[in-house]
Amino acid sequence: MTRESWQTRIGFILAAVGSAVGLGNLWRFPWMASENGGAAFLVVYLGVVLLVGVPGLLAEFTIGRRARRNPVGALRDLSDSRFWSAFGHVFVVTAVALLSFYSVVGGWILRYFAESFTGAYFADPGAHFAAIDYGAAAVGFHLLFLAATAVIVLRGVRRGIERATKVMMPAILVLLGGLAAWGLTLDGAAAGVAFYLTPDVGYLRANFLDILPAAAGQALFTLSLGAGTMLTYASYLGEDRSLAADGAAIAVLNTLVGVLAGVVVFPILFALGAGAGPAGPGALFVSLAGAFAALPYGQVVGAAFFGVVALAALSSSISMLEIPVAFLVDEYGVSRRRAVAGLAGLFAVTGSVVALDPDLFGFVAGPLVDLLLTGGLVGFMLFAGWVLGVDAVAELRAGAGALARSLATPWLYAVGVALPAFLMFTLVSALAAAAGVPVGPLSVFGLELDRTRVLLVVTALVAVASFLGLRRPQSVL
Ligand code: TRP
């Protein structure tokens, strides 16, 4: 059987943008930005997207297009090593973790979309969200969202994913643009725009090292990196496209939607005097839903907003399901139908468990996913840098223009050395903060040390050691 492929270049770009644009932009981004200083967070986040996200995206793209396989098969075939083929299986675990919680949030969104028409959450948004967030009702809507995801993936790469995202992406842009224009006309919207778009340099300086891991985590999540999604999508590409140009287009479009989402969310919140709003996974549902309840035409605006979010979530969840589907189809010759049916059954169970337990939800959606995505992307980067080496440069150059061709070798150094070290640093910092290691100075054998400097040195050493261990003869590094 011949392997599936995209029909058009724009089809691939829209599918990848569809994967990238999702709850990460519309639900997680405003929540993270409001907790980390608004515009200050935006600045750091944009920097990480450009300097780490785009090169990381290209690492997944080169591996995927070279191998024309799912992540497990790709790492195995290109390396001939047991270690890498075992490592590939991590991505199946990542897909389970991602979709299990994502589908629960997707279910909340579907519910709020329906309830915008009836105004069910209008009277008391806080109490309403607390009543529906976890438990049997959440399980039901999670199953509905999962079923919608499975139906699209079942139809295949061209007829399912490509066709669906071609309709969904323009719809998202138009609706979101309309909402932003409307939100900006509200009284008091200016304060929201200011919070969102004027960085407080003092805050940025004082908190830079705390903002950094949050911004890095957000950048990976929003670009769908570290799970093998982008690798899998690129595996359906031909050699005649420029990976660099497509990658840049995807990053730009995704960032635009993220920024636009903030322009929708913050003015509406500030117009209502809700300020940056309460933090946590319920932020969008409580504060924004509360705003819709209080505003003129709230029902229409609410339905439009949750409709956009639902479309965006769906075009992302299909990319999560496609990872293990591609794995079963490529590696075991299972039919797409069977693969989707079996996996949907599995996710129905894992997602339901997550929907029943708030603590488990918090753990999976937060630290577990951060760990898996960061570790996964470090793996892809090291693989491109040290296992593929010159081949990765050749792959990036295939079909590319002059600029991308000249940047290919510096790119290899970045993904082979600098960026994995940076990501390990953010990962260790985030884990240390989660484990309660104090932010202030540490005293080791009477030496006053800054936690962040210690971590920087340790992670750099670990990174160097792993590069040496992974060195391959064909590497140009
Ligand atoms: N990027 C998507 C969002 O922002 C979520 C997503 C889809 C994702 N596929 C992924 C995140 C793979 C990490 C890895 O909502």
PDB file of N, CA and C in Angstrom, residues 234-272:
ATOM      1  N   ALA A 234       5.097  16.087   8.697  1.00  0.00           N
ATOM      2  CA  ALA A 234       6.114  16.273   7.654  1.00  0.00           C
ATOM      3  C   ALA A 234       6.418  14.968   6.928  1.00  0.00           C
ATOM      4  N   SER A 235       6.080  13.843   7.550  1.00  0.00           N
ATOM      5  CA  SER A 235       6.353  12.567   6.899  1.00  0.00           C
ATOM      6  C   SER A 235       5.411  12.338   5.718  1.00  0.00           C
ATOM      7  N   TYR A 236       4.374  13.162   5.600  1.00  0.00           N
ATOM      8  CA  TYR A 236       3.463  13.049   4.450  1.00  0.00           C
ATOM      9  C   TYR A 236       3.801  14.071   3.360  1.00  0.00           C
ATOM     10  N   LEU A 237       5.029  14.622   3.415  1.00  0.00           N
ATOM     11  CA  LEU A 237       5.440  15.660   2.461  1.00  0.00           C
ATOM     12  C   LEU A 237       6.374  15.119   1.394  1.00  0.00           C
ATOM     13  N   GLY A 238       6.404  15.796   0.244  1.00  0.00           N
ATOM     14  CA  GLY A 238       7.397  15.480  -0.779  1.00  0.00           C
ATOM     15  C   GLY A 238       8.640  16.344  -0.614  1.00  0.00           C
ATOM     16  N   GLU A 239       9.677  16.038  -1.413  1.00  0.00           N
ATOM     17  CA  GLU A 239      10.967  16.725  -1.279  1.00  0.00           C
ATOM     18  C   GLU A 239      10.987  18.117  -1.895  1.00  0.00           C
ATOM     19  N   ASP A 240       9.909  18.467  -2.612  1.00  0.00           N
ATOM     20  CA  ASP A 240       9.957  19.711  -3.382  1.00  0.00           C
ATOM     21  C   ASP A 240       9.529  20.939  -2.592  1.00  0.00           C
ATOM     22  N   ARG A 241       9.225  20.770  -1.316  1.00  0.00           N
ATOM     23  CA  ARG A 241       8.799  21.956  -0.546  1.00  0.00           C
ATOM     24  C   ARG A 241       9.948  22.417   0.310  1.00  0.00           C
ATOM     25  N   SER A 242       9.955  23.718   0.620  1.00  0.00           N
ATOM     26  CA  SER A 242      10.978  24.221   1.517  1.00  0.00           C
ATOM     27  C   SER A 242      10.490  24.086   2.954  1.00  0.00           C
ATOM     28  N   LEU A 243      11.148  23.230   3.697  1.00  0.00           N
ATOM     29  CA  LEU A 243      10.741  23.032   5.093  1.00  0.00           C
ATOM     30  C   LEU A 243      10.876  24.331   5.869  1.00  0.00           C
ATOM     31  N   ALA A 244      11.944  25.077   5.568  1.00  0.00           N
ATOM     32  CA  ALA A 244      12.192  26.303   6.333  1.00  0.00           C
ATOM     33  C   ALA A 244      11.092  27.327   6.081  1.00  0.00           C
ATOM     34  N   ALA A 245      10.716  27.493   4.801  1.00  0.00           N
ATOM     35  CA  ALA A 245       9.680  28.480   4.486  1.00  0.00           C
ATOM     36  C   ALA A 245       8.351  28.055   5.114  1.00  0.00           C
ATOM     37  N   ASP A 246       8.026  26.768   5.013  1.00  0.00           N
ATOM     38  CA  ASP A 246       6.774  26.299   5.598  1.00  0.00           C
ATOM     39  C   ASP A 246       6.801  26.462   7.115  1.00  0.00           C
ATOM     40  N   GLY A 247       7.936  26.126   7.712  1.00  0.00           N
ATOM     41  CA  GLY A 247       8.056  26.248   9.168  1.00  0.00           C
ATOM     42  C   GLY A 247       7.873  27.685   9.616  1.00  0.00           C
ATOM     43  N   ALA A 248       8.484  28.614   8.875  1.00  0.00           N
ATOM     44  CA  ALA A 248       8.358  30.027   9.243  1.00  0.00           C
ATOM     45  C   ALA A 248       6.906  30.481   9.099  1.00  0.00           C
ATOM     46  N   ALA A 249       6.250  30.060   8.027  1.00  0.00           N
ATOM     47  CA  ALA A 249       4.849  30.453   7.825  1.00  0.00           C
ATOM     48  C   ALA A 249       3.982  29.924   8.971  1.00  0.00           C
ATOM     49  N   ILE A 250       4.242  28.704   9.375  1.00  0.00           N
ATOM     50  CA  ILE A 250       3.450  28.093  10.445  1.00  0.00           C
ATOM     51  C   ILE A 250       3.654  28.848  11.757  1.00  0.00           C
ATOM     52  N   ALA A 251       4.930  29.156  12.062  1.00  0.00           N
ATOM     53  CA  ALA A 251       5.208  29.862  13.319  1.00  0.00           C
ATOM     54  C   ALA A 251       4.572  31.254  13.311  1.00  0.00           C
ATOM     55  N   VAL A 252       4.649  31.947  12.182  1.00  0.00           N
ATOM     56  CA  VAL A 252       4.086  33.296  12.113  1.00  0.00           C
ATOM     57  C   VAL A 252       2.566  33.258  12.280  1.00  0.00           C
ATOM     58  N   LEU A 253       1.918  32.358  11.549  1.00  0.00           N
ATOM     59  CA  LEU A 253       0.455  32.282  11.643  1.00  0.00           C
ATOM     60  C   LEU A 253       0.005  31.912  13.053  1.00  0.00           C
ATOM     61  N   ASN A 254       0.708  30.950  13.648  1.00  0.00           N
ATOM     62  CA  ASN A 254       0.344  30.523  14.997  1.00  0.00           C
ATOM     63  C   ASN A 254       0.505  31.669  15.990  1.00  0.00           C
ATOM     64  N   THR A 255       1.599  32.424  15.831  1.00  0.00           N
ATOM     65  CA  THR A 255       1.841  33.539  16.744  1.00  0.00           C
ATOM     66  C   THR A 255       0.774  34.616  16.571  1.00  0.00           C
ATOM     67  N   LEU A 256       0.423  34.886  15.314  1.00  0.00           N
ATOM     68  CA  LEU A 256      -0.621  35.875  15.063  1.00  0.00           C
ATOM     69  C   LEU A 256      -1.922  35.509  15.769  1.00  0.00           C
ATOM     70  N   VAL A 257      -2.296  34.254  15.673  1.00  0.00           N
ATOM     71  CA  VAL A 257      -3.536  33.837  16.318  1.00  0.00           C
ATOM     72  C   VAL A 257      -3.418  33.954  17.839  1.00  0.00           C
ATOM     73  N   GLY A 258      -2.239  33.590  18.368  1.00  0.00           N
ATOM     74  CA  GLY A 258      -2.039  33.706  19.812  1.00  0.00           C
ATOM     75  C   GLY A 258      -2.184  35.147  20.273  1.00  0.00           C
ATOM     76  N   VAL A 259      -1.533  36.044  19.549  1.00  0.00           N
ATOM     77  CA  VAL A 259      -1.575  37.451  19.923  1.00  0.00           C
ATOM     78  C   VAL A 259      -3.001  37.991  19.765  1.00  0.00           C
ATOM     79  N   LEU A 260      -3.635  37.596  18.690  1.00  0.00           N
ATOM     80  CA  LEU A 260      -5.016  38.025  18.444  1.00  0.00           C
ATOM     81  C   LEU A 260      -5.943  37.523  19.563  1.00  0.00           C
ATOM     82  N   ALA A 261      -5.695  36.314  20.028  1.00  0.00           N
ATOM     83  CA  ALA A 261      -6.516  35.775  21.112  1.00  0.00           C
ATOM     84  C   ALA A 261      -6.393  36.660  22.349  1.00  0.00           C
ATOM     85  N   GLY A 262      -5.173  37.124  22.606  1.00  0.00           N
ATOM     86  CA  GLY A 262      -4.982  38.023  23.739  1.00  0.00           C
ATOM     87  C   GLY A 262      -5.725  39.329  23.534  1.00  0.00           C
ATOM     88  N   VAL A 263      -5.746  39.809  22.283  1.00  0.00           N
ATOM     89  CA  VAL A 263      -6.452  41.058  21.991  1.00  0.00           C
ATOM     90  C   VAL A 263      -7.964  40.870  22.164  1.00  0.00           C
ATOM     91  N   VAL A 264      -8.438  39.641  22.016  1.00  0.00           N
ATOM     92  CA  VAL A 264      -9.856  39.382  22.281  1.00  0.00           C
ATOM     93  C   VAL A 264     -10.093  39.300  23.791  1.00  0.00           C
ATOM     94  N   VAL A 265      -9.248  38.519  24.458  1.00  0.00           N
ATOM     95  CA  VAL A 265      -9.519  38.181  25.856  1.00  0.00           C
ATOM     96  C   VAL A 265      -9.313  39.370  26.812  1.00  0.00           C
ATOM     97  N   PHE A 266      -8.162  40.033  26.724  1.00  0.00           N
ATOM     98  CA  PHE A 266      -7.865  41.043  27.749  1.00  0.00           C
ATOM     99  C   PHE A 266      -8.776  42.272  27.711  1.00  0.00           C
ATOM    100  N   PRO A 267      -9.047  42.858  26.544  1.00  0.00           N
ATOM    101  CA  PRO A 267      -9.971  43.997  26.557  1.00  0.00           C
ATOM    102  C   PRO A 267     -11.343  43.630  27.122  1.00  0.00           C
ATOM    103  N   ILE A 268     -11.841  42.448  26.787  1.00  0.00           N
ATOM    104  CA  ILE A 268     -13.160  42.064  27.304  1.00  0.00           C
ATOM    105  C   ILE A 268     -13.104  41.977  28.829  1.00  0.00           C
ATOM    106  N   LEU A 269     -12.034  41.353  29.330  1.00  0.00           N
ATOM    107  CA  LEU A 269     -11.920  41.220  30.789  1.00  0.00           C
ATOM    108  C   LEU A 269     -11.790  42.582  31.469  1.00  0.00           C
ATOM    109  N   PHE A 270     -10.952  43.435  30.913  1.00  0.00           N
ATOM    110  CA  PHE A 270     -10.738  44.735  31.561  1.00  0.00           C
ATOM    111  C   PHE A 270     -11.972  45.621  31.434  1.00  0.00           C
ATOM    112  N   ALA A 271     -12.688  45.465  30.317  1.00  0.00           N
ATOM    113  CA  ALA A 271     -13.891  46.276  30.124  1.00  0.00           C
ATOM    114  C   ALA A 271     -14.879  45.984  31.244  1.00  0.00           C
ATOM    115  N   LEU A 272     -14.821  44.771  31.762  1.00  0.00           N
ATOM    116  CA  LEU A 272     -15.732  44.397  32.835  1.00  0.00           C
ATOM    117  C   LEU A 272     -15.178  44.641  34.206  1.00  0.00           C
TER     118      LEU A 272
END
